[in-house]
PDB file of N, CA and C in Angstrom:
ATOM      1  N   PHE X   1      14.713 -51.830  34.187  1.00  0.00           N
ATOM      2  CA  PHE X   1      13.836 -51.564  33.057  1.00  0.00           C
ATOM      3  C   PHE X   1      12.674 -50.658  33.467  1.00  0.00           C
ATOM      4  N   GLU X   2      12.198 -50.845  34.672  1.00  0.00           N
ATOM      5  CA  GLU X   2      11.078 -50.032  35.159  1.00  0.00           C
ATOM      6  C   GLU X   2      11.471 -48.552  35.255  1.00  0.00           C
ATOM      7  N   LYS X   3      12.687 -48.303  35.715  1.00  0.00           N
ATOM      8  CA  LYS X   3      13.172 -46.920  35.809  1.00  0.00           C
ATOM      9  C   LYS X   3      13.272 -46.311  34.412  1.00  0.00           C
ATOM     10  N   TYR X   4      13.738 -47.085  33.462  1.00  0.00           N
ATOM     11  CA  TYR X   4      13.840 -46.623  32.076  1.00  0.00           C
ATOM     12  C   TYR X   4      12.465 -46.195  31.551  1.00  0.00           C
ATOM     13  N   GLN X   5      11.449 -47.013  31.794  1.00  0.00           N
ATOM     14  CA  GLN X   5      10.095 -46.685  31.341  1.00  0.00           C
ATOM     15  C   GLN X   5       9.599 -45.402  32.008  1.00  0.00           C
ATOM     16  N   LYS X   6       9.823 -45.283  33.306  1.00  0.00           N
ATOM     17  CA  LYS X   6       9.389 -44.087  34.031  1.00  0.00           C
ATOM     18  C   LYS X   6      10.097 -42.848  33.499  1.00  0.00           C
ATOM     19  N   ASP X   7      11.382 -42.981  33.210  1.00  0.00           N
ATOM     20  CA  ASP X   7      12.154 -41.847  32.693  1.00  0.00           C
ATOM     21  C   ASP X   7      11.674 -41.430  31.310  1.00  0.00           C
ATOM     22  N   ARG X   8      11.280 -42.388  30.493  1.00  0.00           N
ATOM     23  CA  ARG X   8      10.746 -42.060  29.164  1.00  0.00           C
ATOM     24  C   ARG X   8       9.442 -41.279  29.285  1.00  0.00           C
ATOM     25  N   VAL X   9       8.575 -41.727  30.184  1.00  0.00           N
ATOM     26  CA  VAL X   9       7.309 -41.024  30.419  1.00  0.00           C
ATOM     27  C   VAL X   9       7.589 -39.616  30.938  1.00  0.00           C
ATOM     28  N   THR X  10       8.498 -39.505  31.890  1.00  0.00           N
ATOM     29  CA  THR X  10       8.851 -38.199  32.454  1.00  0.00           C
ATOM     30  C   THR X  10       9.390 -37.271  31.375  1.00  0.00           C
ATOM     31  N   PHE X  11      10.261 -37.781  30.523  1.00  0.00           N
ATOM     32  CA  PHE X  11      10.834 -36.971  29.448  1.00  0.00           C
ATOM     33  C   PHE X  11       9.743 -36.395  28.555  1.00  0.00           C
ATOM     34  N   VAL X  12       8.882 -37.253  28.043  1.00  0.00           N
ATOM     35  CA  VAL X  12       7.893 -36.799  27.071  1.00  0.00           C
ATOM     36  C   VAL X  12       6.858 -35.888  27.734  1.00  0.00           C
ATOM     37  N   GLN X  13       6.513 -36.143  28.974  1.00  0.00           N
ATOM     38  CA  GLN X  13       5.578 -35.266  29.680  1.00  0.00           C
ATOM     39  C   GLN X  13       6.213 -33.903  29.963  1.00  0.00           C
ATOM     40  N   THR X  14       7.491 -33.899  30.279  1.00  0.00           N
ATOM     41  CA  THR X  14       8.197 -32.637  30.534  1.00  0.00           C
ATOM     42  C   THR X  14       8.270 -31.801  29.263  1.00  0.00           C
ATOM     43  N   VAL X  15       8.577 -32.436  28.140  1.00  0.00           N
ATOM     44  CA  VAL X  15       8.629 -31.703  26.873  1.00  0.00           C
ATOM     45  C   VAL X  15       7.251 -31.132  26.544  1.00  0.00           C
ATOM     46  N   ALA X  16       6.205 -31.920  26.755  1.00  0.00           N
ATOM     47  CA  ALA X  16       4.846 -31.437  26.487  1.00  0.00           C
ATOM     48  C   ALA X  16       4.519 -30.234  27.369  1.00  0.00           C
ATOM     49  N   GLU X  17       4.935 -30.286  28.620  1.00  0.00           N
ATOM     50  CA  GLU X  17       4.701 -29.174  29.540  1.00  0.00           C
ATOM     51  C   GLU X  17       5.514 -27.949  29.130  1.00  0.00           C
ATOM     52  N   LEU X  18       6.777 -28.142  28.794  1.00  0.00           N
ATOM     53  CA  LEU X  18       7.625 -27.024  28.366  1.00  0.00           C
ATOM     54  C   LEU X  18       7.067 -26.348  27.111  1.00  0.00           C
ATOM     55  N   ALA X  19       6.446 -27.132  26.248  1.00  0.00           N
ATOM     56  CA  ALA X  19       5.912 -26.600  24.994  1.00  0.00           C
ATOM     57  C   ALA X  19       4.685 -25.717  25.201  1.00  0.00           C
ATOM     58  N   THR X  20       4.179 -25.638  26.417  1.00  0.00           N
ATOM     59  CA  THR X  20       3.042 -24.758  26.684  1.00  0.00           C
ATOM     60  C   THR X  20       3.488 -23.313  26.871  1.00  0.00           C
ATOM     61  N   ARG X  21       4.775 -23.101  27.086  1.00  0.00           N
ATOM     62  CA  ARG X  21       5.293 -21.755  27.360  1.00  0.00           C
ATOM     63  C   ARG X  21       6.071 -21.227  26.144  1.00  0.00           C
ATOM     64  N   PRO X  22       5.623 -20.106  25.578  1.00  0.00           N
ATOM     65  CA  PRO X  22       6.268 -19.558  24.376  1.00  0.00           C
ATOM     66  C   PRO X  22       7.769 -19.330  24.526  1.00  0.00           C
ATOM     67  N   GLN X  23       8.226 -18.986  25.727  1.00  0.00           N
ATOM     68  CA  GLN X  23       9.654 -18.713  25.911  1.00  0.00           C
ATOM     69  C   GLN X  23      10.504 -19.979  25.772  1.00  0.00           C
ATOM     70  N   ASN X  24       9.900 -21.142  25.808  1.00  0.00           N
ATOM     71  CA  ASN X  24      10.648 -22.405  25.698  1.00  0.00           C
ATOM     72  C   ASN X  24      10.719 -22.953  24.274  1.00  0.00           C
ATOM     73  N   ILE X  25       9.872 -22.454  23.396  1.00  0.00           N
ATOM     74  CA  ILE X  25       9.727 -23.059  22.072  1.00  0.00           C
ATOM     75  C   ILE X  25      11.028 -23.046  21.273  1.00  0.00           C
ATOM     76  N   GLU X  26      11.694 -21.910  21.253  1.00  0.00           N
ATOM     77  CA  GLU X  26      12.929 -21.815  20.464  1.00  0.00           C
ATOM     78  C   GLU X  26      14.004 -22.762  20.998  1.00  0.00           C
ATOM     79  N   VAL X  27      14.119 -22.848  22.302  1.00  0.00           N
ATOM     80  CA  VAL X  27      15.113 -23.742  22.915  1.00  0.00           C
ATOM     81  C   VAL X  27      14.784 -25.197  22.569  1.00  0.00           C
ATOM     82  N   LEU X  28      13.511 -25.560  22.647  1.00  0.00           N
ATOM     83  CA  LEU X  28      13.106 -26.926  22.307  1.00  0.00           C
ATOM     84  C   LEU X  28      13.428 -27.224  20.841  1.00  0.00           C
ATOM     85  N   GLN X  29      13.146 -26.260  19.978  1.00  0.00           N
ATOM     86  CA  GLN X  29      13.418 -26.456  18.557  1.00  0.00           C
ATOM     87  C   GLN X  29      14.920 -26.627  18.316  1.00  0.00           C
ATOM     88  N   GLN X  30      15.723 -25.775  18.948  1.00  0.00           N
ATOM     89  CA  GLN X  30      17.174 -25.853  18.769  1.00  0.00           C
ATOM     90  C   GLN X  30      17.743 -27.159  19.322  1.00  0.00           C
ATOM     91  N   ALA X  31      17.087 -27.707  20.326  1.00  0.00           N
ATOM     92  CA  ALA X  31      17.541 -28.968  20.918  1.00  0.00           C
ATOM     93  C   ALA X  31      17.173 -30.169  20.050  1.00  0.00           C
ATOM     94  N   GLY X  32      16.414 -29.927  18.990  1.00  0.00           N
ATOM     95  CA  GLY X  32      16.028 -31.022  18.102  1.00  0.00           C
ATOM     96  C   GLY X  32      14.958 -31.916  18.675  1.00  0.00           C
ATOM     97  N   VAL X  33      14.078 -31.317  19.473  1.00  0.00           N
ATOM     98  CA  VAL X  33      13.087 -32.122  20.177  1.00  0.00           C
ATOM     99  C   VAL X  33      12.098 -32.810  19.228  1.00  0.00           C
ATOM    100  N   MET X  34      11.850 -32.220  18.071  1.00  0.00           N
ATOM    101  CA  MET X  34      10.914 -32.866  17.144  1.00  0.00           C
ATOM    102  C   MET X  34      11.421 -34.228  16.699  1.00  0.00           C
ATOM    103  N   SER X  35      12.708 -34.301  16.419  1.00  0.00           N
ATOM    104  CA  SER X  35      13.260 -35.589  15.982  1.00  0.00           C
ATOM    105  C   SER X  35      13.304 -36.594  17.129  1.00  0.00           C
ATOM    106  N   LEU X  36      13.333 -36.111  18.365  1.00  0.00           N
ATOM    107  CA  LEU X  36      13.288 -37.016  19.517  1.00  0.00           C
ATOM    108  C   LEU X  36      11.869 -37.510  19.776  1.00  0.00           C
ATOM    109  N   LEU X  37      10.895 -36.669  19.507  1.00  0.00           N
ATOM    110  CA  LEU X  37       9.499 -37.032  19.759  1.00  0.00           C
ATOM    111  C   LEU X  37       8.923 -37.924  18.663  1.00  0.00           C
ATOM    112  N   ARG X  38       9.410 -37.763  17.457  1.00  0.00           N
ATOM    113  CA  ARG X  38       8.840 -38.485  16.309  1.00  0.00           C
ATOM    114  C   ARG X  38       8.744 -40.003  16.539  1.00  0.00           C
ATOM    115  N   PRO X  39       9.825 -40.682  16.929  1.00  0.00           N
ATOM    116  CA  PRO X  39       9.696 -42.133  17.116  1.00  0.00           C
ATOM    117  C   PRO X  39       8.778 -42.511  18.281  1.00  0.00           C
ATOM    118  N   LEU X  40       8.585 -41.586  19.202  1.00  0.00           N
ATOM    119  CA  LEU X  40       7.726 -41.883  20.354  1.00  0.00           C
ATOM    120  C   LEU X  40       6.248 -41.935  19.979  1.00  0.00           C
ATOM    121  N   LEU X  41       5.914 -41.415  18.804  1.00  0.00           N
ATOM    122  CA  LEU X  41       4.533 -41.524  18.327  1.00  0.00           C
ATOM    123  C   LEU X  41       4.154 -42.975  18.062  1.00  0.00           C
ATOM    124  N   LEU X  42       5.149 -43.815  17.815  1.00  0.00           N
ATOM    125  CA  LEU X  42       4.901 -45.232  17.532  1.00  0.00           C
ATOM    126  C   LEU X  42       5.258 -46.121  18.714  1.00  0.00           C
ATOM    127  N   ASP X  43       5.460 -45.512  19.870  1.00  0.00           N
ATOM    128  CA  ASP X  43       5.840 -46.260  21.062  1.00  0.00           C
ATOM    129  C   ASP X  43       4.731 -47.230  21.459  1.00  0.00           C
ATOM    130  N   ASN X  44       5.103 -48.298  22.134  1.00  0.00           N
ATOM    131  CA  ASN X  44       4.100 -49.280  22.554  1.00  0.00           C
ATOM    132  C   ASN X  44       3.414 -48.898  23.864  1.00  0.00           C
ATOM    133  N   VAL X  45       3.838 -47.803  24.483  1.00  0.00           N
ATOM    134  CA  VAL X  45       3.202 -47.317  25.710  1.00  0.00           C
ATOM    135  C   VAL X  45       2.268 -46.163  25.319  1.00  0.00           C
ATOM    136  N   PRO X  46       0.954 -46.351  25.460  1.00  0.00           N
ATOM    137  CA  PRO X  46      -0.002 -45.331  25.015  1.00  0.00           C
ATOM    138  C   PRO X  46       0.223 -43.943  25.611  1.00  0.00           C
ATOM    139  N   SER X  47       0.583 -43.859  26.877  1.00  0.00           N
ATOM    140  CA  SER X  47       0.767 -42.536  27.488  1.00  0.00           C
ATOM    141  C   SER X  47       1.957 -41.801  26.860  1.00  0.00           C
ATOM    142  N   ILE X  48       2.962 -42.543  26.421  1.00  0.00           N
ATOM    143  CA  ILE X  48       4.105 -41.923  25.750  1.00  0.00           C
ATOM    144  C   ILE X  48       3.677 -41.420  24.375  1.00  0.00           C
ATOM    145  N   GLN X  49       2.928 -42.233  23.644  1.00  0.00           N
ATOM    146  CA  GLN X  49       2.405 -41.809  22.347  1.00  0.00           C
ATOM    147  C   GLN X  49       1.583 -40.530  22.478  1.00  0.00           C
ATOM    148  N   GLN X  50       0.691 -40.520  23.454  1.00  0.00           N
ATOM    149  CA  GLN X  50      -0.208 -39.379  23.635  1.00  0.00           C
ATOM    150  C   GLN X  50       0.552 -38.121  24.023  1.00  0.00           C
ATOM    151  N   SER X  51       1.499 -38.242  24.919  1.00  0.00           N
ATOM    152  CA  SER X  51       2.272 -37.072  25.338  1.00  0.00           C
ATOM    153  C   SER X  51       3.149 -36.556  24.205  1.00  0.00           C
ATOM    154  N   ALA X  52       3.694 -37.455  23.403  1.00  0.00           N
ATOM    155  CA  ALA X  52       4.496 -37.034  22.252  1.00  0.00           C
ATOM    156  C   ALA X  52       3.623 -36.283  21.250  1.00  0.00           C
ATOM    157  N   ALA X  53       2.427 -36.799  21.003  1.00  0.00           N
ATOM    158  CA  ALA X  53       1.502 -36.126  20.084  1.00  0.00           C
ATOM    159  C   ALA X  53       1.095 -34.756  20.633  1.00  0.00           C
ATOM    160  N   LEU X  54       0.858 -34.679  21.923  1.00  0.00           N
ATOM    161  CA  LEU X  54       0.498 -33.418  22.559  1.00  0.00           C
ATOM    162  C   LEU X  54       1.622 -32.397  22.419  1.00  0.00           C
ATOM    163  N   ALA X  55       2.842 -32.819  22.706  1.00  0.00           N
ATOM    164  CA  ALA X  55       3.995 -31.920  22.608  1.00  0.00           C
ATOM    165  C   ALA X  55       4.180 -31.432  21.170  1.00  0.00           C
ATOM    166  N   LEU X  56       4.102 -32.334  20.214  1.00  0.00           N
ATOM    167  CA  LEU X  56       4.266 -31.953  18.806  1.00  0.00           C
ATOM    168  C   LEU X  56       3.147 -31.015  18.356  1.00  0.00           C
ATOM    169  N   GLY X  57       1.947 -31.268  18.825  1.00  0.00           N
ATOM    170  CA  GLY X  57       0.823 -30.389  18.501  1.00  0.00           C
ATOM    171  C   GLY X  57       1.026 -28.990  19.057  1.00  0.00           C
ATOM    172  N   ARG X  58       1.526 -28.918  20.270  1.00  0.00           N
ATOM    173  CA  ARG X  58       1.784 -27.607  20.873  1.00  0.00           C
ATOM    174  C   ARG X  58       2.883 -26.863  20.130  1.00  0.00           C
ATOM    175  N   LEU X  59       3.908 -27.579  19.724  1.00  0.00           N
ATOM    176  CA  LEU X  59       4.995 -26.952  18.954  1.00  0.00           C
ATOM    177  C   LEU X  59       4.465 -26.458  17.602  1.00  0.00           C
ATOM    178  N   ALA X  60       3.703 -27.292  16.927  1.00  0.00           N
ATOM    179  CA  ALA X  60       3.173 -26.930  15.607  1.00  0.00           C
ATOM    180  C   ALA X  60       2.211 -25.753  15.701  1.00  0.00           C
ATOM    181  N   ASN X  61       1.518 -25.663  16.801  1.00  0.00           N
ATOM    182  CA  ASN X  61       0.539 -24.594  16.995  1.00  0.00           C
ATOM    183  C   ASN X  61       1.204 -23.248  17.264  1.00  0.00           C
ATOM    184  N   TYR X  62       2.469 -23.264  17.622  1.00  0.00           N
ATOM    185  CA  TYR X  62       3.160 -22.039  18.001  1.00  0.00           C
ATOM    186  C   TYR X  62       3.324 -21.076  16.830  1.00  0.00           C
ATOM    187  N   ASN X  63       3.766 -21.581  15.678  1.00  0.00           N
ATOM    188  CA  ASN X  63       3.886 -20.717  14.495  1.00  0.00           C
ATOM    189  C   ASN X  63       3.898 -21.557  13.221  1.00  0.00           C
ATOM    190  N   ASP X  64       3.787 -20.862  12.095  1.00  0.00           N
ATOM    191  CA  ASP X  64       3.721 -21.554  10.799  1.00  0.00           C
ATOM    192  C   ASP X  64       4.990 -22.329  10.493  1.00  0.00           C
ATOM    193  N   GLU X  65       6.137 -21.796  10.900  1.00  0.00           N
ATOM    194  CA  GLU X  65       7.418 -22.460  10.629  1.00  0.00           C
ATOM    195  C   GLU X  65       7.475 -23.838  11.293  1.00  0.00           C
ATOM    196  N   LEU X  66       7.031 -23.901  12.535  1.00  0.00           N
ATOM    197  CA  LEU X  66       7.051 -25.193  13.240  1.00  0.00           C
ATOM    198  C   LEU X  66       5.980 -26.129  12.698  1.00  0.00           C
ATOM    199  N   ALA X  67       4.852 -25.578  12.288  1.00  0.00           N
ATOM    200  CA  ALA X  67       3.817 -26.417  11.682  1.00  0.00           C
ATOM    201  C   ALA X  67       4.345 -27.042  10.388  1.00  0.00           C
ATOM    202  N   GLU X  68       5.079 -26.258   9.607  1.00  0.00           N
ATOM    203  CA  GLU X  68       5.688 -26.784   8.375  1.00  0.00           C
ATOM    204  C   GLU X  68       6.730 -27.843   8.697  1.00  0.00           C
ATOM    205  N   ALA X  69       7.456 -27.649   9.781  1.00  0.00           N
ATOM    206  CA  ALA X  69       8.464 -28.637  10.176  1.00  0.00           C
ATOM    207  C   ALA X  69       7.812 -29.977  10.507  1.00  0.00           C
ATOM    208  N   VAL X  70       6.652 -29.943  11.132  1.00  0.00           N
ATOM    209  CA  VAL X  70       5.918 -31.181  11.439  1.00  0.00           C
ATOM    210  C   VAL X  70       5.563 -31.899  10.142  1.00  0.00           C
ATOM    211  N   VAL X  71       5.127 -31.142   9.162  1.00  0.00           N
ATOM    212  CA  VAL X  71       4.758 -31.739   7.872  1.00  0.00           C
ATOM    213  C   VAL X  71       6.000 -32.220   7.119  1.00  0.00           C
ATOM    214  N   ASN X  72       7.028 -31.389   7.058  1.00  0.00           N
ATOM    215  CA  ASN X  72       8.229 -31.718   6.288  1.00  0.00           C
ATOM    216  C   ASN X  72       9.038 -32.866   6.886  1.00  0.00           C
ATOM    217  N   ASN X  73       8.927 -33.087   8.176  1.00  0.00           N
ATOM    218  CA  ASN X  73       9.680 -34.165   8.822  1.00  0.00           C
ATOM    219  C   ASN X  73       8.886 -35.468   8.895  1.00  0.00           C
ATOM    220  N   GLU X  74       7.842 -35.549   8.090  1.00  0.00           N
ATOM    221  CA  GLU X  74       7.036 -36.782   8.020  1.00  0.00           C
ATOM    222  C   GLU X  74       6.444 -37.178   9.370  1.00  0.00           C
ATOM    223  N   ILE X  75       6.166 -36.201  10.204  1.00  0.00           N
ATOM    224  CA  ILE X  75       5.597 -36.488  11.527  1.00  0.00           C
ATOM    225  C   ILE X  75       4.106 -36.746  11.420  1.00  0.00           C
ATOM    226  N   LEU X  76       3.439 -36.010  10.548  1.00  0.00           N
ATOM    227  CA  LEU X  76       1.990 -36.151  10.413  1.00  0.00           C
ATOM    228  C   LEU X  76       1.567 -37.576  10.038  1.00  0.00           C
ATOM    229  N   PRO X  77       2.210 -38.203   9.045  1.00  0.00           N
ATOM    230  CA  PRO X  77       1.812 -39.587   8.733  1.00  0.00           C
ATOM    231  C   PRO X  77       2.009 -40.547   9.916  1.00  0.00           C
ATOM    232  N   GLN X  78       3.072 -40.342  10.679  1.00  0.00           N
ATOM    233  CA  GLN X  78       3.285 -41.202  11.844  1.00  0.00           C
ATOM    234  C   GLN X  78       2.206 -40.989  12.888  1.00  0.00           C
ATOM    235  N   LEU X  79       1.787 -39.748  13.055  1.00  0.00           N
ATOM    236  CA  LEU X  79       0.734 -39.443  14.018  1.00  0.00           C
ATOM    237  C   LEU X  79      -0.570 -40.121  13.606  1.00  0.00           C
ATOM    238  N   VAL X  80      -0.907 -40.015  12.341  1.00  0.00           N
ATOM    239  CA  VAL X  80      -2.136 -40.643  11.845  1.00  0.00           C
ATOM    240  C   VAL X  80      -2.048 -42.160  12.021  1.00  0.00           C
ATOM    241  N   TYR X  81      -0.906 -42.734  11.719  1.00  0.00           N
ATOM    242  CA  TYR X  81      -0.709 -44.179  11.876  1.00  0.00           C
ATOM    243  C   TYR X  81      -0.873 -44.590  13.334  1.00  0.00           C
ATOM    244  N   SER X  82      -0.281 -43.835  14.239  1.00  0.00           N
ATOM    245  CA  SER X  82      -0.349 -44.201  15.664  1.00  0.00           C
ATOM    246  C   SER X  82      -1.778 -44.093  16.178  1.00  0.00           C
ATOM    247  N   LEU X  83      -2.555 -43.144  15.662  1.00  0.00           N
ATOM    248  CA  LEU X  83      -3.953 -43.026  16.080  1.00  0.00           C
ATOM    249  C   LEU X  83      -4.749 -44.230  15.599  1.00  0.00           C
ATOM    250  N   GLY X  84      -4.422 -44.716  14.407  1.00  0.00           N
ATOM    251  CA  GLY X  84      -5.107 -45.884  13.882  1.00  0.00           C
ATOM    252  C   GLY X  84      -4.821 -47.158  14.647  1.00  0.00           C
ATOM    253  N   GLU X  85      -3.681 -47.202  15.324  1.00  0.00           N
ATOM    254  CA  GLU X  85      -3.283 -48.378  16.090  1.00  0.00           C
ATOM    255  C   GLU X  85      -4.030 -48.496  17.418  1.00  0.00           C
ATOM    256  N   GLN X  86      -4.597 -47.381  17.864  1.00  0.00           N
ATOM    257  CA  GLN X  86      -5.239 -47.394  19.197  1.00  0.00           C
ATOM    258  C   GLN X  86      -6.666 -47.869  19.132  1.00  0.00           C
TER     259      GLN X  86
END
């Protein structure tokens, strides 16, 4: 179970890091990373929640299309909810 938790943290931190580079954005989008990050906003591990929010913010900041995807995929309400839980 401990390895599973570490791997989850590694995954979300890696996605957040990859989202800092413009050349990775399209690949991340095509991989469906937004739908993978969405449930992690409600994770019970705070560092996973924070890294998921960071990654989604970086993706949304890249262009208007991705920002709209964050809104259209109901990610924003989950983000607000997760912030209220902390």
